[in-house]
Structure formats: structure tokens, C-alpha cells
Short mmCIF file of N, CA and C in Angstrom, two decimals:
data_model
loop_
_atom_site.label_atom_id
_atom_site.label_comp_id
_atom_site.label_asym_id
_atom_site.label_seq_id
_atom_site.Cartn_x
_atom_site.Cartn_y
_atom_site.Cartn_z
N MET N 8 75.42 180.87 65.68
CA MET N 8 76.87 180.81 65.61
C MET N 8 77.69 179.59 66.65
N ARG N 9 77.39 180.09 67.77
CA ARG N 9 77.37 179.90 69.00
C ARG N 9 76.94 178.48 68.99
N ILE N 10 75.73 178.24 68.56
CA ILE N 10 75.00 176.81 68.60
C ILE N 10 75.90 176.04 67.55
N GLN N 11 76.04 176.68 66.43
CA GLN N 11 77.33 175.81 65.24
C GLN N 11 78.60 175.21 65.81
N SER N 12 78.50 175.94 66.71
CA SER N 12 79.91 176.09 67.39
C SER N 12 79.97 174.82 68.82
N LEU N 13 79.02 174.55 68.95
CA LEU N 13 78.98 173.84 69.55
C LEU N 13 78.42 172.60 69.39
N ILE N 14 77.50 172.54 68.30
CA ILE N 14 77.45 171.17 67.44
C ILE N 14 78.70 170.37 67.28
N LYS N 15 79.89 171.36 66.37
CA LYS N 15 81.07 170.89 65.82
C LYS N 15 81.83 170.14 67.02
N THR N 16 81.53 171.05 68.70
CA THR N 16 82.47 169.99 69.60
C THR N 16 81.81 168.86 70.11
N MET N 17 80.73 169.29 69.84
CA MET N 17 79.96 167.93 70.64
C MET N 17 80.05 166.46 69.56
N VAL N 18 80.22 167.09 68.17
CA VAL N 18 80.54 165.69 66.89
C VAL N 18 81.83 165.40 66.96
N ALA N 19 82.63 166.30 67.64
CA ALA N 19 84.57 165.80 67.81
C ALA N 19 84.85 165.14 68.79
N THR N 20 84.07 165.41 69.64
CA THR N 20 83.92 164.52 71.26
C THR N 20 83.32 162.99 71.26
N ALA N 21 82.17 163.53 70.08
CA ALA N 21 81.69 162.19 70.12
C ALA N 21 82.62 161.18 69.02
N ALA N 22 83.26 162.03 68.36
CA ALA N 22 84.06 161.14 67.57
C ALA N 22 85.45 160.69 68.70
N PHE N 23 86.04 161.72 69.19
CA PHE N 23 86.68 161.05 69.92
C PHE N 23 86.94 160.08 71.24
N VAL N 24 85.46 159.77 71.33
CA VAL N 24 85.07 158.95 72.33
C VAL N 24 85.15 157.10 71.74
N ALA N 25 84.36 157.66 70.56
CA ALA N 25 84.43 156.34 69.35
C ALA N 25 85.71 155.95 69.24
N ALA N 26 86.40 156.37 68.85
CA ALA N 26 87.38 156.15 68.10
C ALA N 26 88.49 155.51 69.48
N SER N 27 88.27 156.22 70.16
CA SER N 27 89.29 155.70 71.99
C SER N 27 88.68 154.35 72.20
N GLN N 28 87.51 153.97 72.25
CA GLN N 28 86.77 152.98 72.53
C GLN N 28 87.51 151.83 71.35
N PHE N 29 87.18 152.18 70.26
CA PHE N 29 87.94 151.20 69.21
C PHE N 29 88.99 150.73 69.34
N ALA N 30 90.52 151.85 69.63
CA ALA N 30 91.55 151.51 69.82
C ALA N 30 91.68 151.03 71.61
N GLN N 31 90.86 150.77 71.74
CA GLN N 31 91.30 149.70 73.41
C GLN N 31 90.97 148.41 73.18
N ALA N 32 91.12 147.69 72.00
CA ALA N 32 90.14 146.25 71.26
C ALA N 32 91.98 145.65 71.50
N PHE N 33 91.86 144.53 72.16
CA PHE N 33 93.22 144.38 72.41
C PHE N 33 93.45 143.51 71.26
N GLU N 34 94.70 143.31 71.08
CA GLU N 34 95.85 142.45 69.68
C GLU N 34 95.81 141.22 70.56
N ALA N 35 95.53 140.08 69.48
CA ALA N 35 96.27 138.64 69.45
C ALA N 35 97.53 138.71 69.00
N LYS N 36 98.35 138.20 70.07
CA LYS N 36 99.64 137.44 69.36
C LYS N 36 99.90 136.53 69.72
N LYS N 37 100.73 135.58 68.64
CA LYS N 37 101.60 134.64 68.85
C LYS N 37 101.98 133.59 70.04
N PHE N 38 101.68 132.26 70.46
CA PHE N 38 101.71 132.23 71.44
C PHE N 38 103.23 132.03 72.16
N ASP N 39 103.33 132.92 73.12
CA ASP N 39 104.99 132.69 73.57
C ASP N 39 104.86 132.31 75.05
N ASP N 40 105.85 131.28 75.23
CA ASP N 40 105.69 130.83 76.60
C ASP N 40 105.94 132.09 77.84
N ALA N 41 107.16 132.61 77.45
CA ALA N 41 107.69 133.47 78.21
C ALA N 41 106.72 134.67 78.18
N ALA N 42 106.22 135.30 77.31
CA ALA N 42 105.03 136.38 77.62
C ALA N 42 104.00 135.43 78.41
N PHE N 43 103.29 134.56 77.90
CA PHE N 43 102.42 134.03 78.29
C PHE N 43 102.71 133.99 80.37
N LYS N 44 103.97 133.32 80.39
CA LYS N 44 103.73 133.07 82.01
C LYS N 44 104.19 135.00 82.40
N ALA N 45 104.84 135.55 82.17
CA ALA N 45 104.65 137.03 82.37
C ALA N 45 103.28 137.87 82.50
N ALA N 46 102.56 137.26 81.63
CA ALA N 46 101.19 137.71 82.08
C ALA N 46 100.35 136.92 83.41
N GLN N 47 100.59 136.02 83.23
CA GLN N 47 100.00 135.05 84.37
C GLN N 47 100.99 135.83 85.83
N ALA N 48 102.08 136.11 85.92
CA ALA N 48 102.82 136.69 87.08
C ALA N 48 102.46 137.92 87.17
N ALA N 49 101.64 138.51 86.35
CA ALA N 49 100.62 140.06 86.42
C ALA N 49 99.98 140.16 86.51
N GLY N 50 99.16 138.68 87.08
CA GLY N 50 97.78 138.60 87.13
C GLY N 50 96.75 139.04 85.80
N SER N 51 97.05 139.17 85.10
CA SER N 51 96.55 139.48 83.95
C SER N 51 95.22 138.89 83.45
N GLU N 52 94.80 139.19 82.75
CA GLU N 52 93.00 138.42 82.14
C GLU N 52 93.90 138.15 80.67
N ILE N 53 93.51 136.75 80.92
CA ILE N 53 94.31 135.74 79.35
C ILE N 53 93.27 134.98 78.59
N LEU N 54 93.29 135.26 77.15
CA LEU N 54 91.97 133.82 76.51
C LEU N 54 93.75 133.30 75.57
N VAL N 55 93.61 132.02 75.89
CA VAL N 55 94.82 130.79 75.15
C VAL N 55 93.36 130.77 74.12
N HIS N 56 93.69 131.05 72.57
CA HIS N 56 93.33 130.08 71.61
C HIS N 56 93.81 129.48 70.66
N VAL N 57 93.62 128.30 70.87
CA VAL N 57 94.22 126.99 69.72
C VAL N 57 93.52 127.42 68.95
N THR N 58 94.05 127.80 67.11
CA THR N 58 93.40 128.08 66.25
C THR N 58 93.91 127.25 64.80
N ALA N 59 93.49 127.05 63.97
CA ALA N 59 94.47 126.79 62.49
C ALA N 59 93.54 127.46 61.35
N PRO N 60 94.40 127.87 60.47
CA PRO N 60 93.68 129.56 59.20
C PRO N 60 92.46 128.16 58.79
N TRP N 61 93.02 126.64 58.51
CA TRP N 61 92.04 126.08 57.78
C TRP N 61 90.41 125.43 58.50
N CYS N 62 90.52 126.04 59.64
CA CYS N 62 89.28 125.97 60.26
C CYS N 62 88.53 126.62 60.29
N PRO N 63 87.22 126.27 59.76
CA PRO N 63 85.91 127.16 59.62
C PRO N 63 85.48 127.57 60.74
N THR N 64 85.32 126.86 61.85
CA THR N 64 85.23 127.22 63.29
C THR N 64 86.09 127.94 64.13
N CYS N 65 86.79 127.77 63.88
CA CYS N 65 88.40 128.87 64.43
C CYS N 65 87.91 130.20 63.37
N VAL N 66 87.75 130.47 62.23
CA VAL N 66 87.51 131.66 61.35
C VAL N 66 86.01 132.33 62.39
N SER N 67 85.63 131.63 62.25
CA SER N 67 84.29 131.91 63.50
C SER N 67 84.65 132.70 64.69
N GLN N 68 85.01 132.16 65.27
CA GLN N 68 85.55 132.53 66.49
C GLN N 68 86.39 134.05 66.44
N HIS N 69 87.26 133.63 65.63
CA HIS N 69 88.16 134.86 65.66
C HIS N 69 87.31 136.45 64.80
N LYS N 70 86.34 136.31 64.30
CA LYS N 70 85.34 137.27 63.41
C LYS N 70 84.49 137.62 65.29
N THR N 71 84.23 136.69 66.12
CA THR N 71 83.31 136.59 67.22
C THR N 71 83.80 137.40 68.38
N LEU N 72 85.65 136.86 68.21
CA LEU N 72 86.30 137.74 69.10
C LEU N 72 86.66 139.20 68.50
N SER N 73 86.75 139.62 67.67
CA SER N 73 87.31 140.88 67.27
C SER N 73 85.80 142.10 67.60
N GLU N 74 84.72 141.12 67.18
CA GLU N 74 83.66 142.24 67.58
C GLU N 74 83.37 142.32 68.86
N ILE N 75 83.98 141.33 69.50
CA ILE N 75 84.00 141.21 71.21
C ILE N 75 85.13 142.22 71.78
N GLY N 76 85.66 142.09 71.26
CA GLY N 76 87.47 142.67 71.53
C GLY N 76 87.19 144.04 71.66
N ASN N 77 86.10 144.89 70.40
CA ASN N 77 86.08 146.56 70.16
C ASN N 77 85.44 146.68 71.67
N LYS N 78 84.75 145.88 72.88
CA LYS N 78 84.51 146.50 74.31
C LYS N 78 85.21 147.22 75.50
N PRO N 79 85.43 148.23 75.99
CA PRO N 79 86.17 148.43 76.23
C PRO N 79 86.24 147.28 77.84
N ASP N 80 85.68 147.25 78.19
CA ASP N 80 85.87 145.82 79.19
C ASP N 80 87.00 144.82 79.05
N TYR N 81 87.61 144.81 77.81
CA TYR N 81 88.53 143.85 77.35
C TYR N 81 89.63 144.36 76.95
N ALA N 82 89.42 145.86 77.15
CA ALA N 82 90.75 146.73 76.18
C ALA N 82 92.03 145.68 77.06
N LYS N 83 92.65 145.39 78.06
CA LYS N 83 93.35 144.78 79.08
C LYS N 83 93.30 142.92 78.77
N LEU N 84 92.80 142.24 77.80
CA LEU N 84 92.55 141.16 77.90
C LEU N 84 93.96 140.61 77.31
N ALA N 85 94.80 139.72 77.46
CA ALA N 85 95.89 139.48 76.58
C ALA N 85 95.76 138.58 76.24
N VAL N 86 95.85 138.22 74.95
CA VAL N 86 95.13 136.76 73.86
C VAL N 86 96.25 136.40 72.95
N PHE N 87 96.64 134.76 73.11
CA PHE N 87 97.66 134.45 72.99
C PHE N 87 96.77 133.05 72.24
N ASN N 88 97.82 133.04 70.38
CA ASN N 88 97.19 132.41 69.72
C ASN N 88 98.30 130.98 69.59
N ILE N 89 97.27 130.03 69.53
CA ILE N 89 98.40 128.80 69.11
C ILE N 89 98.08 128.52 67.79
N ASP N 90 98.60 128.28 67.57
CA ASP N 90 99.07 127.02 65.92
C ASP N 90 99.01 125.78 66.46
N PHE N 91 97.72 125.55 65.70
CA PHE N 91 97.33 123.94 66.01
C PHE N 91 98.39 122.67 65.21
N ASP N 92 98.76 123.39 63.60
CA ASP N 92 99.88 122.86 63.17
C ASP N 92 101.27 122.85 63.46
N THR N 93 101.81 124.04 64.15
CA THR N 93 103.02 124.08 64.27
C THR N 93 103.19 124.22 66.29
N GLN N 94 102.29 124.72 66.72
CA GLN N 94 102.92 124.88 68.07
C GLN N 94 102.52 123.54 69.19
N ALA N 95 102.42 121.95 68.96
CA ALA N 95 101.95 121.22 69.32
C ALA N 95 102.54 121.16 70.97
N ASP N 96 103.86 120.97 70.87
CA ASP N 96 103.71 121.28 72.58
C ASP N 96 103.42 122.28 73.23
N ALA N 97 102.69 123.32 72.69
CA ALA N 97 102.39 124.65 73.35
C ALA N 97 100.68 124.11 73.70
N MET N 98 100.53 123.34 72.88
CA MET N 98 98.69 122.73 72.68
C MET N 98 98.96 121.26 73.90
N LYS N 99 99.93 120.79 74.30
CA LYS N 99 100.01 119.68 75.10
C LYS N 99 99.95 120.55 76.64
N SER N 100 101.17 121.32 76.87
CA SER N 100 101.45 122.19 78.16
C SER N 100 99.68 122.43 78.58
N PHE N 101 98.80 122.98 77.48
CA PHE N 101 97.33 123.19 78.13
C PHE N 101 96.25 122.10 78.18
N LYS N 102 97.35 120.68 77.42
CA LYS N 102 95.96 119.74 77.37
C LYS N 102 94.78 120.07 76.58
N ALA N 103 95.56 120.71 75.77
CA ALA N 103 94.34 120.76 74.45
C ALA N 103 94.30 120.35 73.18
N ASN N 104 93.31 119.19 72.56
CA ASN N 104 93.37 118.00 71.78
C ASN N 104 92.98 118.23 70.49
N SER N 105 91.87 119.67 70.45
CA SER N 105 91.91 119.98 69.12
C SER N 105 91.64 121.74 69.03
N GLN N 106 91.70 121.93 67.84
CA GLN N 106 91.72 123.77 66.74
C GLN N 106 90.55 123.85 67.81
N SER N 107 90.15 125.74 67.79
CA SER N 107 89.21 125.99 67.90
C SER N 107 88.74 125.40 69.50
N THR N 108 89.49 125.99 70.47
CA THR N 108 89.32 125.58 71.49
C THR N 108 90.06 127.07 72.34
N LEU N 109 89.57 127.51 73.51
CA LEU N 109 89.62 128.62 73.76
C LEU N 109 89.51 129.07 75.40
N ILE N 110 90.56 129.10 76.12
CA ILE N 110 91.11 128.74 77.82
C ILE N 110 91.24 130.02 78.28
N ALA N 111 90.53 130.22 79.17
CA ALA N 111 90.60 131.60 79.71
C ALA N 111 91.53 131.54 81.07
N PHE N 112 92.13 132.35 81.11
CA PHE N 112 92.82 132.51 82.71
C PHE N 112 92.40 134.17 83.81
N LYS N 113 93.01 134.10 84.66
CA LYS N 113 92.86 135.32 85.82
C LYS N 113 94.61 135.22 86.05
N GLY N 114 95.27 135.36 85.53
CA GLY N 114 96.94 135.16 86.53
C GLY N 114 96.90 134.32 86.04
N ALA N 115 97.36 132.85 86.89
CA ALA N 115 97.85 131.23 86.71
C ALA N 115 96.49 130.69 87.08
N THR N 116 95.66 131.28 87.17
CA THR N 116 93.74 130.20 87.09
C THR N 116 93.35 130.24 86.26
N GLU N 117 92.90 128.87 85.80
CA GLU N 117 92.02 129.08 84.26
C GLU N 117 90.53 129.22 84.83
N THR N 118 90.08 129.72 84.59
CA THR N 118 88.66 130.07 85.03
C THR N 118 88.01 129.53 83.61
N GLY N 119 87.60 128.68 82.85
CA GLY N 119 87.57 128.04 82.12
C GLY N 119 88.07 127.70 80.76
N ARG N 120 87.08 127.11 79.99
CA ARG N 120 87.66 127.11 78.20
C ARG N 120 86.11 126.37 77.55
N LEU N 121 86.13 126.33 76.37
CA LEU N 121 84.99 126.17 75.32
C LEU N 121 85.83 125.17 74.05
N VAL N 122 85.81 124.40 73.80
CA VAL N 122 85.75 124.17 72.49
C VAL N 122 84.34 124.32 71.36
N GLY N 123 85.05 124.65 70.26
CA GLY N 123 84.11 124.62 69.00
C GLY N 123 82.90 125.63 69.53
N ALA N 124 82.76 126.80 70.10
CA ALA N 124 81.79 127.82 70.78
C ALA N 124 82.22 128.70 69.71
N THR N 125 80.97 129.01 69.22
CA THR N 125 81.35 130.31 67.97
C THR N 125 80.33 131.58 68.20
N LYS N 126 79.08 131.25 69.24
CA LYS N 126 77.66 132.21 69.50
C LYS N 126 78.64 133.28 70.78
N ALA N 127 78.56 134.31 70.14
CA ALA N 127 78.73 135.51 70.92
C ALA N 127 78.99 135.26 72.56
N ASP N 128 77.33 135.26 72.57
CA ASP N 128 77.18 134.96 74.82
C ASP N 128 77.83 134.09 75.37
N ALA N 129 78.16 132.86 74.41
CA ALA N 129 79.44 132.23 75.36
C ALA N 129 80.57 132.12 75.66
N ILE N 130 81.49 132.86 74.19
CA ILE N 130 82.65 133.45 74.15
C ILE N 130 82.94 134.68 75.36
N GLU N 131 81.63 135.33 75.19
CA GLU N 131 81.89 136.79 76.38
C GLU N 131 81.57 136.41 77.60
N GLY N 132 80.91 134.93 77.72
CA GLY N 132 80.91 134.79 79.19
C GLY N 132 81.39 133.98 79.46
N LEU N 133 83.20 133.46 78.79
CA LEU N 133 84.26 132.79 78.90
C LEU N 133 85.27 133.90 79.40
N LEU N 134 85.27 134.88 78.95
CA LEU N 134 85.93 135.96 78.73
C LEU N 134 85.41 136.88 79.93
N GLN N 135 84.39 137.08 80.37
CA GLN N 135 83.99 137.76 82.04
C GLN N 135 84.42 136.37 82.58
N SER N 136 85.02 135.14 82.68
CA SER N 136 85.40 134.47 83.66
C SER N 136 86.57 135.28 84.04
N THR N 137 87.68 135.77 83.14
CA THR N 137 88.56 136.08 83.88
C THR N 137 88.65 137.57 84.10
N MET N 138 87.08 137.83 84.47
CA MET N 138 87.89 139.55 85.18
C MET N 138 87.19 139.16 86.95
N LYS N 139 86.40 138.01 87.27
CA LYS N 139 86.10 138.07 88.41
C LYS N 139 87.34 138.07 89.35
N LYS N 140 86.77 138.60 90.69
CA LYS N 140 88.69 138.38 91.44
C LYS N 140 88.35 137.35 92.23
#
């Protein structure tokens, strides 16, 4: 009986840990200049993604970001999506010329950018650049 109780406790604990790690995934938001500037002022780790729903590269990037985003390391990452078709002014402010552009920031400092990258190691390297002090 004690062993069964111990096993149930261990399973429940493992499930809780797995669920809490999954819950830590970042959530992408539509780009808003005020929210972006607030994140910069707070010194946050930020990713800006210039994206379009019709872009197959962007779809692949979203999938990769979704997978990477489940890692606890990125729980505090603020992700802002700029819509290529409707947010031209925001694109200009970032000097982004095309969809599938990823721009990383640590606070107000740009730490890197990628255009057209879909491989997890390249995107994760960009995200890691936001964590350097």
C-alpha cells in the first residue's frame, strides 16, 4: 500500500512539473507600440516577428517558435507579431523589409535579427541573444 501511494505521489508530481513547464510558454501578441516600449523600458527579453498568414516561411517559424517557447528558459520572453499586410509603419520603424523577419531585443538594445530562418538552432540562438547581460 505504501509503495502504491508513493508511486501515485511521484506520478502526480511529475504531471504537475510537466504542466507548469508547459504553462510557462510565451504568448505572442499583436504588435502594439506602447506595449513594446513598456517591455523595452522594463529591460525585458523581446522578440519581434514580422509575419504574414500567407507566408509559408512564417508558418514554419511559428511552428518552431511554438516548440521552442515551451522551454522554461523563454517563459519571460515578450513576443510581438507585426502583420506584414497591415502594420507597414511598424515595419518601417524596425527597418524590416520583408515578412519572416525575426528581431531580438534585450530592453532597448537590438541583439540580433534573422530573415527567413526556420531551423530551431538558428532561432534559438537568436532568442539566447536576448538573455546575455
